[in-house]
Short mmCIF file of C-alpha atoms and ligand atoms in Angstrom, two decimals:
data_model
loop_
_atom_site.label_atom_id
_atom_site.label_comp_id
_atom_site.label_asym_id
_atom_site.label_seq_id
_atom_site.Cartn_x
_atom_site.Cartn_y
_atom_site.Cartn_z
CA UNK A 30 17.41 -0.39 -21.89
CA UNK A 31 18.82 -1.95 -24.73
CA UNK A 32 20.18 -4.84 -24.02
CA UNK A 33 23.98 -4.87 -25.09
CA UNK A 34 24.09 -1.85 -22.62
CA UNK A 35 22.74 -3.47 -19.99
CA UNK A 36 24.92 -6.47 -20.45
CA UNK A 37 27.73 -3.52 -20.78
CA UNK A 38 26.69 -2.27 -17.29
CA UNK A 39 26.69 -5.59 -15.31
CA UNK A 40 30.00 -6.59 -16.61
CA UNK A 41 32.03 -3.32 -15.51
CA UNK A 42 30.02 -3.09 -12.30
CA UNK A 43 32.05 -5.75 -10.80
CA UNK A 44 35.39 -4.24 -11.88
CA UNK A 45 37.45 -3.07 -15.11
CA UNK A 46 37.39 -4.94 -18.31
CA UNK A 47 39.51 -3.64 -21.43
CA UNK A 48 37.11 -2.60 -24.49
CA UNK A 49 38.47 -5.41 -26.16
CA UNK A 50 37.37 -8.36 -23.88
CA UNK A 51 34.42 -6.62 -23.83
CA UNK A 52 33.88 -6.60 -27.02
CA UNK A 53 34.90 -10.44 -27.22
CA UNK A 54 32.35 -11.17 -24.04
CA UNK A 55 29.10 -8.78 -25.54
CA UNK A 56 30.42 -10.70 -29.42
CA UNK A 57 30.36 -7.42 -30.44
CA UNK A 58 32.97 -4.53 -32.34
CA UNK A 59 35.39 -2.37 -30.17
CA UNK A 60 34.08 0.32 -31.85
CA UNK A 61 30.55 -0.76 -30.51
CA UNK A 62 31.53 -1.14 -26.97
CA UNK A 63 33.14 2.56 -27.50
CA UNK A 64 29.89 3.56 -28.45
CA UNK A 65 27.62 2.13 -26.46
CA UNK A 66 30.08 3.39 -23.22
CA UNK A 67 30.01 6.72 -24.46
CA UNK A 68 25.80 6.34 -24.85
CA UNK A 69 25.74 5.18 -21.02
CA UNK A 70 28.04 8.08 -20.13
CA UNK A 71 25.46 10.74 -21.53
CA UNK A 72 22.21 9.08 -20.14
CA UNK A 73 24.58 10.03 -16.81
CA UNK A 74 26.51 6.80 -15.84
CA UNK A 75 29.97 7.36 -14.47
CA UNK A 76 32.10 5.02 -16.78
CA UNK A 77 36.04 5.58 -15.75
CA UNK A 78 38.58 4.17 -18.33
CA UNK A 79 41.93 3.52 -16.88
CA UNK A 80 44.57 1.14 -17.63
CA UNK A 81 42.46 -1.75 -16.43
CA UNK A 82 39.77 -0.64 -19.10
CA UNK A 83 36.19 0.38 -18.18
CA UNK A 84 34.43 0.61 -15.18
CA UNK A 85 31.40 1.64 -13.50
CA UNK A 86 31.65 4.17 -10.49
CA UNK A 87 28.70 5.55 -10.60
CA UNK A 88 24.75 5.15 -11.47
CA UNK A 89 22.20 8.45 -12.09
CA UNK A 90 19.89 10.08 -9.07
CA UNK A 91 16.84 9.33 -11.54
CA UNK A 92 16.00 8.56 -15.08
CA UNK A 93 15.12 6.26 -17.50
CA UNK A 94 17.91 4.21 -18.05
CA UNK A 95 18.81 4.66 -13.81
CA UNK A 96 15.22 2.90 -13.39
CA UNK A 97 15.86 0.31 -15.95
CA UNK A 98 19.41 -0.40 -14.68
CA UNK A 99 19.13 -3.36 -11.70
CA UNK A 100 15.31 -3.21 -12.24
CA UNK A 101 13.46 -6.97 -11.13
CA UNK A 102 10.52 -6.01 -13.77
CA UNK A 103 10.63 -6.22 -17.46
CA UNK A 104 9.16 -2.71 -17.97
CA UNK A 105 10.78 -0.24 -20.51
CA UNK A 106 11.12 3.14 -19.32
CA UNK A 107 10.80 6.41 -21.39
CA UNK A 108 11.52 9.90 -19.21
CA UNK A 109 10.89 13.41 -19.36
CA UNK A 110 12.54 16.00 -17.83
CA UNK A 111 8.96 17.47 -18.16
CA UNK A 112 5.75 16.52 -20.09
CA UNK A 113 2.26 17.46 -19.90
CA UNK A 114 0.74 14.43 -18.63
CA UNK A 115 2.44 11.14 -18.30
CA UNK A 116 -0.71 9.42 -18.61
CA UNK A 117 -1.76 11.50 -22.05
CA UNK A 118 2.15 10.17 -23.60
CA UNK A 119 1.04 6.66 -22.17
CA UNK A 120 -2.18 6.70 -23.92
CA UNK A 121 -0.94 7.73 -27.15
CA UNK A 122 2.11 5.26 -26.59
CA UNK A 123 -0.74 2.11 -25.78
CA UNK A 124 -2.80 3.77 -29.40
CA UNK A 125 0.39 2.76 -31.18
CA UNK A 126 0.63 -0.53 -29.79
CA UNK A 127 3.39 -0.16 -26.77
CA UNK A 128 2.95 -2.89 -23.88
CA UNK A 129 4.87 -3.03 -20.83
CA UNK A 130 6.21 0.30 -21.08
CA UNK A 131 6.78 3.14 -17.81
CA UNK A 132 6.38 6.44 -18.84
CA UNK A 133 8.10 8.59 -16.16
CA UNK A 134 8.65 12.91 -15.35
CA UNK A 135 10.53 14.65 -13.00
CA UNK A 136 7.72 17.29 -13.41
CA UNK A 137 4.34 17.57 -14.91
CA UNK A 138 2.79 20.92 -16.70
CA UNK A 139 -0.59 19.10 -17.08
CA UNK A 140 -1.23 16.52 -14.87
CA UNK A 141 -4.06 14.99 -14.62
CA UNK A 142 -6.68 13.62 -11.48
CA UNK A 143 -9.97 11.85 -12.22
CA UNK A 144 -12.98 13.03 -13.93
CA UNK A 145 -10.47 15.89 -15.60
CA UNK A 146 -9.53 17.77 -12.34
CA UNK A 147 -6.32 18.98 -12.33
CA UNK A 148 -3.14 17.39 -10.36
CA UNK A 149 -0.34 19.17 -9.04
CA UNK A 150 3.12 18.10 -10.26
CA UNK A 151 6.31 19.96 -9.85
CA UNK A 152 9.66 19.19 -10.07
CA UNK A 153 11.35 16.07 -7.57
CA UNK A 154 8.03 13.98 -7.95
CA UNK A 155 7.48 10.60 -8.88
CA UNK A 156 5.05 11.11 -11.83
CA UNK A 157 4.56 7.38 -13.64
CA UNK A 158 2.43 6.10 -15.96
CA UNK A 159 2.75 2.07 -16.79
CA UNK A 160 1.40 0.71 -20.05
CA UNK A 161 0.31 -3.30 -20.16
CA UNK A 162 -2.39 -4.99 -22.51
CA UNK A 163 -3.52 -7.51 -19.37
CA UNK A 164 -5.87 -10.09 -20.62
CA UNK A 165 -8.66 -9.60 -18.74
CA UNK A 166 -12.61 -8.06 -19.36
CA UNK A 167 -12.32 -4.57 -18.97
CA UNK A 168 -14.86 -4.99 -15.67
CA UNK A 169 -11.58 -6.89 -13.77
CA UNK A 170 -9.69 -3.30 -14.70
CA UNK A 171 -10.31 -1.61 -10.88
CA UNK A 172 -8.21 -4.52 -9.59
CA UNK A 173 -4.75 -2.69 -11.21
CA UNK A 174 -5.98 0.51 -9.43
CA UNK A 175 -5.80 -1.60 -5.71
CA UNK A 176 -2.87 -3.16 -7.44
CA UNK A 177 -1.09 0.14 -7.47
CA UNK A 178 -2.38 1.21 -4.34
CA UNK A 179 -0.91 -1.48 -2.51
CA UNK A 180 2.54 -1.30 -4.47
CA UNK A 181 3.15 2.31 -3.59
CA UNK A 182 1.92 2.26 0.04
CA UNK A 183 4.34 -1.14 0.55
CA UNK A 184 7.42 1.28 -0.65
CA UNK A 185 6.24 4.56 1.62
CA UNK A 186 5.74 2.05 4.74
CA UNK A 187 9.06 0.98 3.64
CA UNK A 188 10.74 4.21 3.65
CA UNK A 189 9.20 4.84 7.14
CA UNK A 190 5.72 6.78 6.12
CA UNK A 191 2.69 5.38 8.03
CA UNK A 192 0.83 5.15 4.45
CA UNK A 193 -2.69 3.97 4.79
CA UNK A 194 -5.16 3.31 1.57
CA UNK A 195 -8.31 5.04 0.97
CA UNK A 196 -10.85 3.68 -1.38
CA UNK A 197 -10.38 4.01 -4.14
CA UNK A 198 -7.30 5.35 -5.53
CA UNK A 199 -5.82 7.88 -3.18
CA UNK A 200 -3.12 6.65 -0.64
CA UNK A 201 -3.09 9.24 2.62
CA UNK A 202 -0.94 9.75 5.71
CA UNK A 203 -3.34 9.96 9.39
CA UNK A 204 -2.67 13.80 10.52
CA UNK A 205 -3.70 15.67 14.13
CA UNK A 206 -6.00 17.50 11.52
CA UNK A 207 -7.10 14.92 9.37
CA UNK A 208 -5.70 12.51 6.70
CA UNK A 209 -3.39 14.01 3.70
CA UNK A 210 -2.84 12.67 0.12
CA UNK A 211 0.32 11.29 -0.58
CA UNK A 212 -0.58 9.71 -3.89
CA UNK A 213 -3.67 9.57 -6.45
CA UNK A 214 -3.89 7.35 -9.23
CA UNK A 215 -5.76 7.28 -12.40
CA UNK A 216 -6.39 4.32 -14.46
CA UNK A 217 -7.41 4.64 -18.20
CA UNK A 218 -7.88 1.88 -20.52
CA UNK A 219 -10.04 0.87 -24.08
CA UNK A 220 -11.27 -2.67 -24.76
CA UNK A 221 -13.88 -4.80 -26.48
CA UNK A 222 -16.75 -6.05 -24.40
CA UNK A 223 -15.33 -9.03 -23.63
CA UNK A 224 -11.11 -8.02 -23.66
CA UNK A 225 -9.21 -5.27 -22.77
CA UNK A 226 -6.91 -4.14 -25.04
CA UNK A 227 -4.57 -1.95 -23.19
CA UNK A 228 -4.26 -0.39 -19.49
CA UNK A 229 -2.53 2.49 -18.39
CA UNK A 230 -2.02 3.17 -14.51
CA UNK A 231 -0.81 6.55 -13.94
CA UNK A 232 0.43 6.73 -10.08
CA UNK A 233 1.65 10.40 -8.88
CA UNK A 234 3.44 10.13 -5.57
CA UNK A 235 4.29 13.37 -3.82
CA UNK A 236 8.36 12.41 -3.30
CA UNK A 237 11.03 15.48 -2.66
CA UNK A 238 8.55 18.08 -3.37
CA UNK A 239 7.63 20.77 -0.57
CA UNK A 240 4.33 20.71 0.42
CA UNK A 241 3.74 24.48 -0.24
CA UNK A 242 4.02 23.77 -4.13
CA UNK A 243 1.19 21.17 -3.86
CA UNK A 244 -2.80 21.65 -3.11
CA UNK A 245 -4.08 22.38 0.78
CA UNK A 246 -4.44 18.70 1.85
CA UNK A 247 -1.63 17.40 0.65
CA UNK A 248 1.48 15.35 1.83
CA UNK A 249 4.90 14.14 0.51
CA UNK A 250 7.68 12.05 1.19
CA UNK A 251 9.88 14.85 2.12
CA UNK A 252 7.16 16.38 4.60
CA UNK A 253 6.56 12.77 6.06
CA UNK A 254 10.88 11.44 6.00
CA UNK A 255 12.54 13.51 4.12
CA UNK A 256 13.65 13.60 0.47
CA UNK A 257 14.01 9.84 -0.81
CA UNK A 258 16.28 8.32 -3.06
CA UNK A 259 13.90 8.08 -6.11
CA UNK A 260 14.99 5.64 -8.59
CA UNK A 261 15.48 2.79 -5.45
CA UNK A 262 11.81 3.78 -4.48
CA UNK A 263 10.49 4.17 -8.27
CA UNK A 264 12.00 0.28 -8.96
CA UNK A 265 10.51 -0.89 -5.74
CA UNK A 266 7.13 0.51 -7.15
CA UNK A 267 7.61 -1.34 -10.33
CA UNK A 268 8.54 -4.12 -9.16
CA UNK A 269 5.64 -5.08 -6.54
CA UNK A 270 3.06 -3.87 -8.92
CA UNK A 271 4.55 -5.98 -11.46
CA UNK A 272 3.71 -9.20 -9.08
CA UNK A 273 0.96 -7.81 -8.70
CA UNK A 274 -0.76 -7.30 -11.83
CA UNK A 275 -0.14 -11.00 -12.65
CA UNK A 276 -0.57 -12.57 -8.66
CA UNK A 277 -4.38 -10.61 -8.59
CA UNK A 278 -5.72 -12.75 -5.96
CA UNK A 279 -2.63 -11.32 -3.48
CA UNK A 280 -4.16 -7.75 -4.66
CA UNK A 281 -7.26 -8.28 -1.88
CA UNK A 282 -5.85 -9.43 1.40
CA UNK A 283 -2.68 -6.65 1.27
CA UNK A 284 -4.95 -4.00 0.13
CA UNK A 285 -7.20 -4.44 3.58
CA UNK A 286 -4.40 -4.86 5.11
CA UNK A 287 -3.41 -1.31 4.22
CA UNK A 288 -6.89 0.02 4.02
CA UNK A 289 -7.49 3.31 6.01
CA UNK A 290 -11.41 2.84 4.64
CA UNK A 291 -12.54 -0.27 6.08
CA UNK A 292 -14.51 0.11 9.68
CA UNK A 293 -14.47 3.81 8.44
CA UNK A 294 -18.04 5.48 8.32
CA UNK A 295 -18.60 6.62 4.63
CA UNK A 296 -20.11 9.16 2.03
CA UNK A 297 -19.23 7.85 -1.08
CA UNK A 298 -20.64 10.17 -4.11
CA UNK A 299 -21.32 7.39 -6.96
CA UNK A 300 -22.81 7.81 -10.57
CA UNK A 301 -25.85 6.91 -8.90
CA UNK A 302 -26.34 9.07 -5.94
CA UNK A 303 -24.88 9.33 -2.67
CA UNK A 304 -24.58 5.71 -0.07
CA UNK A 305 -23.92 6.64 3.37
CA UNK A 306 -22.96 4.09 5.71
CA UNK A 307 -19.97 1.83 6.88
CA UNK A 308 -17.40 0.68 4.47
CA UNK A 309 -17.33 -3.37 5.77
CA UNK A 310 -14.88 -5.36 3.12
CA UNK A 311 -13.68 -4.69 -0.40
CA UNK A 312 -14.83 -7.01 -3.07
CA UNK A 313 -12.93 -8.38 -6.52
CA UNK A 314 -11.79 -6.67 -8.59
CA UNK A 315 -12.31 -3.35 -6.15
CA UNK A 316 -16.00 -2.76 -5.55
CA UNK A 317 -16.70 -1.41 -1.60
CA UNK A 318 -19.02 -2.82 0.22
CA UNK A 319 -20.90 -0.23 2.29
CA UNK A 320 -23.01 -1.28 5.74
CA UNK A 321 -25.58 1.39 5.38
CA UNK A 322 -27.77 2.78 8.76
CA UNK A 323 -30.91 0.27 7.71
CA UNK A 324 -28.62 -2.69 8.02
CA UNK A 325 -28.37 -2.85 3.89
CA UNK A 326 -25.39 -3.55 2.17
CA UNK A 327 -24.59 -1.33 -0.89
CA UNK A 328 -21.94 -2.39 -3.41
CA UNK A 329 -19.76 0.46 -5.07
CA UNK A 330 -17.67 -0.34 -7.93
CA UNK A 331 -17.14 3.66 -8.63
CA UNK A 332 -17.34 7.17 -6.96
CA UNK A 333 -15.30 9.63 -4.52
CA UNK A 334 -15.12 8.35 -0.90
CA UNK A 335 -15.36 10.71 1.83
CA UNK A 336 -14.33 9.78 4.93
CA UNK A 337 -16.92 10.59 8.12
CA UNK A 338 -16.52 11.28 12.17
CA UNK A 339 -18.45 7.94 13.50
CA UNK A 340 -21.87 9.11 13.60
C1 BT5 B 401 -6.30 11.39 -8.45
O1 BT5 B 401 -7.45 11.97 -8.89
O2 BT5 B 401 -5.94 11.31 -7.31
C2 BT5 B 401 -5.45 10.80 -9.58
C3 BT5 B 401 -4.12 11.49 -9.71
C4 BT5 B 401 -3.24 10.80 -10.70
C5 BT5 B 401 -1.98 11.56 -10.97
C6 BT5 B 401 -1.01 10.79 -11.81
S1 BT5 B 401 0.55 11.55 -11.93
C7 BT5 B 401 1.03 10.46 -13.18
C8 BT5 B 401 -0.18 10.29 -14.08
N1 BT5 B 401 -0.24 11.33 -15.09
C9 BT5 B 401 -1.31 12.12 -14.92
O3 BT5 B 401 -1.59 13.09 -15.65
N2 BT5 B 401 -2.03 11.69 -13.88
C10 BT5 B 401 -1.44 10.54 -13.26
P1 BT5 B 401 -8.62 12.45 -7.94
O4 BT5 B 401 -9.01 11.36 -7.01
O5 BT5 B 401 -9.63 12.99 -8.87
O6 BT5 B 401 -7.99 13.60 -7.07
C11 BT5 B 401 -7.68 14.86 -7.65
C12 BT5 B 401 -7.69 15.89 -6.51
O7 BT5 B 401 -6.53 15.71 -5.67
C13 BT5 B 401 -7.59 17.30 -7.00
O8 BT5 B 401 -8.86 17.81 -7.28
C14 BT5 B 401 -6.95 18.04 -5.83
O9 BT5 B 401 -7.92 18.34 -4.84
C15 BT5 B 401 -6.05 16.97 -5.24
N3 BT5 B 401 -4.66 17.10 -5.69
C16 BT5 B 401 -4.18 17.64 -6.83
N4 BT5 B 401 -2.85 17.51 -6.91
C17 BT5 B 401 -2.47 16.86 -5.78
C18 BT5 B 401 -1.22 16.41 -5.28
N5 BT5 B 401 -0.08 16.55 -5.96
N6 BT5 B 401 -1.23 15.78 -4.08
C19 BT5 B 401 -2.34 15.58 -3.38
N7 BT5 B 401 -3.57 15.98 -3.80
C20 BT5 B 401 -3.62 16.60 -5.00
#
């Protein structure tokens, strides 16, 4: 948010102030303040004028400017009522050069899941996309993917969902008939050999959407705890994967800590072929380490993870 506004916001929060002393605290015009009020008002803040001047009685359910407003992260946020795919606007926005930028829908028409499957997005999700330029090798890039993983299962097990985290980008909730998806991520970037030169995370988390209008195997918030108040869950999102993505060795420890994969017995389907066995640690930046029957350990840096009955 721009930054007068914010400064706008903070001020009345704590109680009426005439345009004029605002004006004189922001060192800006009245007819600034006027506008910049009336700006707020229409991106859905409830700004009350009375005699006292200006005040702020209310901020909106969701939104760009509601996530920005009180958020500990210095991410930019751009919204959509709707859009294709959050993670095709971040892409294009990271071509032209964007950095630390959320790209965030209420709905998706064309959301997307790895390798080009299809993910399902209605309306009252939280469908994000973040855009950074980390300075890493693009090898290091799986470690934003646990990153994320970690940061949304912190905020469900907040909000009183028993989230667990499956290798390696889906985050589940234990059933009577097996595990359901909560959240998948997909992580997209382009780099040199030696650099990456931008990342985007896209994170979908299944929040006040009804099961029915998702796939079979599926969960969401309002299934597991009913609805959630989304832009206090979307900042707490931001925010820990903001940490995060700059404190990488804390990435590890929380993700096992969280991990429904580890002492699990595994298929995972790699690039390579299939490795059967059981999934005994995670490695920097993300790569699974699989036990299998002949005592040998595999290491998989990519694939889909299946989850087995002990054999
Ligand atoms: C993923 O792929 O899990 C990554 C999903 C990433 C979605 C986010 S939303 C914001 C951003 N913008 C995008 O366009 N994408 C990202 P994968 O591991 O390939 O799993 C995909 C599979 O999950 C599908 O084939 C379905 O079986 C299942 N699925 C589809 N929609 C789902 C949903 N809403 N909830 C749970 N499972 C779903």
């Amino acid at each position: 948010m721009q930054e007068t506004r914010h400064r706008i916001l903070d001020t009345i929060a704590a109680g009426p102030v005439s345009g004029p002393a605002l004006a004189d605290r922001l060192d800006v015009s009245r007819s600034a303040v006027w506008k910049h009020v009336e700006a707020l008002r229409e991106a859905g803040f409830d700004i009350e004028s009375g005699d006292a001047g200006y005040e702020l009685t209310g901020v909106p359910e969701f939104g760009g400017a509601a996530v920005e407003y009180g958020l500990d992260a210095p991410f930019e946020v751009e919204y959509h009522e709707s859009i294709g795919s959050t993670n095709a606007r971040a892409r294009e926005l990271a071509g032209n050069g964007a950095a630390d930028v959320v790209v965030l829908a209420d709905e998706q028409t064309g959301g997307k899941g790895r390798l080009d499957r299809a993910w399902a997005a209605p309306s009252g999700g939280i469908w994000l996309s973040v855009v950074f330029r980390p300075d890493v090798p693009p090898a290091q890039a799986p470690i934003f993917t646990l990153a994320a993983a970690v940061a949304v299962t912190r905020a469900a097990r907040e909000a009183g969902v028993d989230a667990r985290i499956k290798w390696p980008n889906d985050v589940l909730v234990p059933g009577e008939d097996g595990d359901r998806k909560l959240v998948g991520i997909l992580t997209e970037m382009e780099g040199e050999a030696d650099r990456v030169s931008w990342v985007v995370v896209g994170i979908g988390i299944n929040a006040n959407v009804d099961v029915a209008d998702l796939v079979e195997g599926a969960t969401s918030l309002r299934e597991e705890c009913g609805n959630v108040d989304r832009r206090p869950f979307t900042q707490r999102v931001l925010e820990e994967f903001d940490a995060l993505r700059t404190d990488r060795d804390a990435v590890l420890p929380a993700w096992r800590e969280h991990a429904a994969t580890l002492g699990q017995r595994v298929r995972v389907e790699t690039p390579g072929g299939e490795v059967v066995g059981e999934a005994v640690d995670v490695e920097f930046p993300g790569t699974l380490v699989v036990e299998t029957d002949d005592g040998e350990r595999r290491r998989v840096s990519a694939g889909d993870c299946e989850h087995l009955r002990p054999a």
